[in-house]
Amino acid sequence: MKVLVPSTVSPESFTGGTEDRFIVYDVHAPIPEADRDAEVLVVWQNPAAQLAAAAQHLTRLRLVQALASGTDAVTAAGFPESVQVCSGRSLHDGPVAEHTLTLLLACIRRLDRLHRAQQSATWDNEYLHDQASPDSAADYTLAGAGVLIWGFGSIAAKLAPLLTFLGAKVTGVASTAGSRAGYPVVTEDTARELLGSTNVLISLVPASAGTDRLFNSSVFAALPQGSVFINVGRGSTVDEAALISALEKKQLRCAAIDVAQSEPLPSTSPLWRLKNLIITPHIAGNRPQGAAELVGRNLKALHAGNKLQNLVVGSAAPK
C-alpha cells in the first residue's frame, strides 16, 4: 500500500510490511497527482483547506490515520463514508497531562501575578499575605481541592494520579458513569450537581455538536467563587464571552486555556487583556509519542482485515 506521511513528522521512523511504501507529502500543498492513488493518509497539523482537497482527490483512500487525539478536523474535511478514520488517542497522554498540570499549578500559585511583579521589579507583599492568610490560604494549594475532569479518557487517567498525589479529590465526567483508572466517573447531569463543590474544573472535552459552548455562564456561575478553570480540550467547547465575564467578575479566580475558538487567537481578542487568564498556543499535545508504532499496527490490521485501533469512523467504529 502507498502510505502518505506528513512533512510535520519524522518519516524515517515509520515502518510497515514489505508491500508498504511511505511517501512524504507537504501538508501545506495539494497532494501531487502522482500520489493520489494512496490508500492510507497520515494526518498531523494539516490545514483545513488541504484536508478538504485531499478528501476530493484521494479516490482510492481506505484509511485516514490522524495523529491528533480528536478527529474533528478530519471528519469535517468531507472524506467519503467508505474511508475509515482513526484517531491518535493515547499518543498525547503524557505531554497533555504534563501541560495541564503546568497550567493548573500556574493558576493555583498565580504565577501570572508573580511574573507581572517580577517584570515591574516589585516584591509582592500582598501576595505573601494572601497566601498565608487563613481566609485565602486554601486557594494557593491543591491539597483538599475538589477537581472535576470533564472528558475522562486516557489523558485524564494519566493526569488524575498526579493530582491525587498533590492532595486533590478527583472526579471524572464521561458519557457513562462508573469507575475508570480507579476514579469515580459521573455523567454530565450528575456533574452539574457537583459544580458547587468543585474548586478546579478541567476540560479535556473533544469538539462535537453536543459539546459546542458546553462551558457557559451557567456552568461558571455554579462553581464556588474563586474557582479555577483549565481548558486543554477544544476551543469550541467554551463560551468565550462567558469566560471573560466570569474572570472579570472574579467568579473565576484564574483560568488557563491552550485552545481557542479561533486559532491563532487574533490580537484583537479581548482574551489577551485579561490579567487572570493564562494563554498558551495549542501546544499541550504538540508532539505525538509512538505515532509510528500506531500507524504500523493499523497497517498490519488493514492488511489482515482486522479491526483498527482507535477507529472513529468505519463499519466497526463504536456508535
XYZ file of C-alpha atoms in Angstrom:
319
model
C 0.000 0.000 0.000
C 1.066 3.557 -0.620
C 1.091 5.459 2.660
C 1.289 9.255 2.685
C 3.204 10.554 5.712
C 3.016 14.275 6.574
C 6.039 16.547 6.483
C 5.258 17.514 10.089
C 6.640 14.239 11.498
C 9.909 12.304 11.157
C 9.227 9.882 8.276
C 12.248 7.652 8.904
C 10.585 6.121 11.981
C 7.620 4.727 10.024
C 7.715 1.077 9.024
C 5.239 -1.411 7.599
C 5.107 -4.582 5.574
C 7.297 -5.275 2.559
C 4.417 -4.171 0.321
C 4.036 -0.768 2.022
C 5.627 2.351 0.529
C 5.913 5.541 2.574
C 5.746 8.837 0.701
C 6.299 12.157 2.491
C 3.889 14.931 1.488
C 3.800 18.650 2.269
C 0.782 19.367 4.486
C 0.615 22.929 3.129
C 0.341 21.934 -0.531
C -2.060 19.799 -2.583
C -1.200 16.107 -2.786
C 0.828 15.592 -6.029
C -1.146 13.855 -8.763
C 1.352 11.000 -8.825
C 0.497 10.153 -5.213
C -3.279 10.495 -5.352
C -3.616 6.708 -5.641
C -2.567 6.347 -1.988
C -4.634 4.073 0.221
C -3.536 5.497 3.591
C -3.208 9.140 4.621
C -1.492 10.033 7.898
C -2.603 13.437 9.164
C -0.847 15.825 11.557
C -1.259 19.627 11.625
C -2.846 19.695 8.161
C -4.630 22.951 7.260
C -8.385 22.528 6.757
C -8.259 23.554 3.094
C -5.642 20.928 2.249
C -7.564 18.230 4.127
C -10.686 19.077 2.128
C -8.665 18.888 -1.103
C -7.261 15.503 -0.080
C -10.801 14.257 0.564
C -11.671 15.109 -3.029
C -8.502 13.936 -4.749
C -7.578 10.670 -2.990
C -10.170 8.404 -4.604
C -8.515 5.105 -3.576
C -8.179 6.013 0.086
C -9.038 3.332 2.663
C -7.764 4.891 5.891
C -7.087 8.324 7.342
C -4.894 7.972 10.420
C -4.995 11.158 12.484
C -2.187 11.701 14.957
C -4.262 14.170 16.970
C -6.375 12.929 19.882
C -9.519 14.243 18.212
C -10.616 13.710 14.614
C -12.974 16.695 14.274
C -10.766 18.326 11.616
C -10.661 15.089 9.594
C -14.379 14.375 9.803
C -15.127 17.974 8.786
C -12.992 17.624 5.639
C -15.589 15.550 3.795
C -13.933 12.174 3.293
C -16.348 9.529 1.900
C -18.105 7.278 4.411
C -16.219 4.313 2.971
C -12.934 5.716 4.320
C -12.058 4.568 7.825
C -10.804 7.243 10.224
C -8.656 6.507 13.265
C -7.595 8.932 15.979
C -4.255 9.417 17.688
C -5.756 8.602 21.065
C -3.013 7.785 23.614
C -0.256 9.490 21.578
C -0.587 12.672 23.632
C -1.405 11.334 27.090
C 1.925 12.209 28.695
C 2.534 15.608 27.045
C -1.036 16.836 27.591
C -1.098 15.634 31.202
C 2.188 17.475 31.819
C 0.928 20.681 30.237
C -2.392 20.535 32.063
C -0.610 20.123 35.382
C 1.702 23.014 34.490
C -1.203 25.329 33.690
C -3.106 24.256 36.793
C -0.212 24.866 39.165
C 0.463 28.208 37.465
C -3.143 29.205 38.170
C -3.240 27.867 41.721
C 0.033 29.594 42.619
C -0.867 32.640 40.456
C 2.428 32.646 38.607
C 0.857 35.156 36.213
C 0.596 37.642 39.051
C 4.109 36.917 40.283
C 5.522 37.292 36.774
C 3.964 40.743 36.449
C 5.516 41.679 39.799
C 8.899 40.447 38.594
C 8.619 42.485 35.396
C 7.963 45.614 37.430
C 10.714 44.768 39.952
C 8.123 44.542 42.726
C 8.307 42.336 45.818
C 4.633 41.335 46.062
C 3.927 41.607 49.782
C 0.193 41.452 49.156
C 0.664 38.019 47.580
C 2.638 36.904 50.638
C -0.231 37.994 52.854
C -2.923 36.317 50.739
C -1.040 33.022 50.566
C -0.590 32.913 54.351
C -3.984 34.252 55.435
C -6.381 31.633 56.869
C -9.144 33.176 54.738
C -7.381 32.597 51.406
C -4.556 30.102 52.018
C -6.623 27.219 50.610
C -6.729 28.977 47.226
C -2.983 28.502 46.819
C -2.809 24.714 47.113
C -4.302 21.614 45.530
C -4.405 19.856 48.892
C -8.058 19.205 49.657
C -9.276 20.770 46.403
C -12.206 19.221 44.579
C -11.148 18.648 40.959
C -13.622 17.758 38.224
C -12.063 16.461 34.983
C -14.659 16.747 32.222
C -13.754 14.269 29.494
C -12.249 11.360 31.391
C -10.290 9.327 28.865
C -6.705 8.171 28.598
C -5.239 11.663 29.180
C -7.281 12.106 32.341
C -6.188 8.665 33.543
C -2.589 9.878 33.267
C -3.297 13.217 34.942
C -5.532 12.144 37.815
C -2.870 10.290 39.875
C -0.621 13.357 39.731
C -3.417 15.466 41.202
C -4.169 12.838 43.835
C -0.515 12.801 44.855
C -0.773 16.540 45.495
C -3.835 16.033 47.696
C -6.699 16.783 45.308
C -10.002 14.899 45.292
C -10.595 13.908 41.660
C -13.870 13.034 39.950
C -14.265 12.396 36.232
C -17.045 13.163 33.779
C -17.805 10.930 30.790
C -20.719 9.666 28.722
C -21.177 6.681 31.032
C -20.858 6.545 34.804
C -18.716 4.085 36.717
C -15.076 3.773 37.662
C -12.101 4.443 35.366
C -8.452 4.064 36.318
C -9.590 3.840 39.928
C -11.523 7.138 39.908
C -15.271 7.762 40.177
C -16.757 8.925 36.893
C -20.180 10.518 36.554
C -22.350 11.612 33.642
C -22.988 15.228 32.675
C -26.232 15.518 34.649
C -24.547 14.454 37.875
C -21.502 16.588 37.072
C -23.664 19.706 37.071
C -24.781 18.810 40.576
C -21.119 18.591 41.643
C -20.110 22.011 40.325
C -20.970 23.682 43.623
C -18.186 21.746 45.367
C -15.662 21.964 42.509
C -12.622 24.146 43.113
C -10.922 23.218 39.839
C -12.717 22.426 36.584
C -10.558 20.859 33.849
C -11.840 20.370 30.313
C -10.449 17.593 28.129
C -13.629 17.569 26.056
C -13.437 16.975 22.277
C -15.257 19.121 19.739
C -18.689 17.951 18.624
C -22.178 19.337 18.095
C -23.068 18.215 21.613
C -20.111 19.959 23.266
C -20.350 23.332 21.499
C -20.124 26.065 24.197
C -20.648 23.420 26.864
C -18.798 25.576 29.373
C -21.006 28.622 29.534
C -22.246 31.208 32.019
C -24.466 28.705 33.862
C -21.510 26.357 34.425
C -19.189 29.116 35.630
C -21.894 30.581 37.879
C -22.449 27.187 39.520
C -18.803 26.953 40.610
C -17.756 28.360 44.002
C -16.493 31.904 43.677
C -12.728 31.887 43.207
C -12.548 28.585 41.323
C -10.043 27.759 38.586
C -10.860 26.671 35.028
C -8.435 24.914 32.646
C -9.196 24.097 29.002
C -6.841 21.810 27.081
C -9.623 20.174 25.066
C -11.086 22.218 22.213
C -11.834 25.926 21.967
C -15.340 25.392 20.620
C -16.416 23.877 23.951
C -16.143 27.228 25.748
C -18.410 30.268 25.519
C -15.600 32.810 25.469
C -17.842 35.754 26.342
C -18.993 33.868 29.435
C -15.392 33.035 30.333
C -14.381 36.680 30.037
C -17.287 37.761 32.222
C -16.523 35.132 34.878
C -12.888 36.245 35.040
C -13.699 39.958 35.120
C -16.220 39.456 37.924
C -13.741 37.237 39.805
C -16.229 34.357 39.761
C -13.175 32.551 38.436
C -10.009 33.411 40.328
C -7.858 32.393 37.402
C -8.103 30.366 34.213
C -5.771 28.911 31.591
C -6.551 27.941 28.012
C -4.411 26.122 25.469
C -7.124 26.318 22.816
C -9.473 28.979 21.468
C -12.467 29.199 19.155
C -10.338 30.970 16.578
C -6.726 29.847 16.159
C -4.314 31.528 16.015
C -6.057 33.745 18.536
C -6.394 37.212 16.894
C -4.526 40.067 18.517
C -7.868 41.873 18.785
C -9.384 39.186 21.018
C -10.413 40.517 24.452
C -8.996 37.325 25.965
C -5.480 38.772 25.662
C -6.192 41.693 28.011
C -7.379 39.603 30.965
C -4.839 39.691 33.780
C -6.094 36.488 35.379
C -6.029 34.370 32.210
C -3.013 32.331 31.037
C -2.914 31.542 27.312
C -0.698 29.027 25.512
C -0.814 28.491 21.703
C -2.333 24.991 21.424
C 0.885 23.236 22.407
C -0.271 20.774 25.079
C -0.061 17.786 22.750
C 2.299 19.190 20.157
C 4.496 16.085 19.925
C 2.733 12.728 19.400
C 4.501 9.870 21.167
C 4.520 6.444 19.498
C 2.935 7.614 16.237
C 4.986 5.283 14.033
C 4.065 2.271 16.163
C 0.340 3.121 15.972
C 0.498 3.521 12.196
C 2.401 0.248 11.898
C -0.197 -1.638 13.933
C -3.062 -0.238 11.882
C -1.335 -1.023 8.590
C -0.908 -4.623 9.739
C -4.581 -4.749 10.766
C -5.651 -3.215 7.455
C -3.736 -5.879 5.507
C -5.285 -8.636 7.624
C -8.805 -7.213 7.530
C -8.863 -6.840 11.317
C -10.366 -4.033 13.386
C -8.211 -0.934 13.505
C -7.006 0.691 16.727
C -8.708 3.962 17.705
C -11.322 3.559 14.970
C -13.687 6.548 14.951
C -15.347 6.285 11.534
C -15.975 2.954 9.816
C -18.181 -0.103 9.935
C -16.712 -1.310 13.228
C -16.490 2.098 14.914
C -18.319 2.495 18.249
C -21.707 4.157 17.936
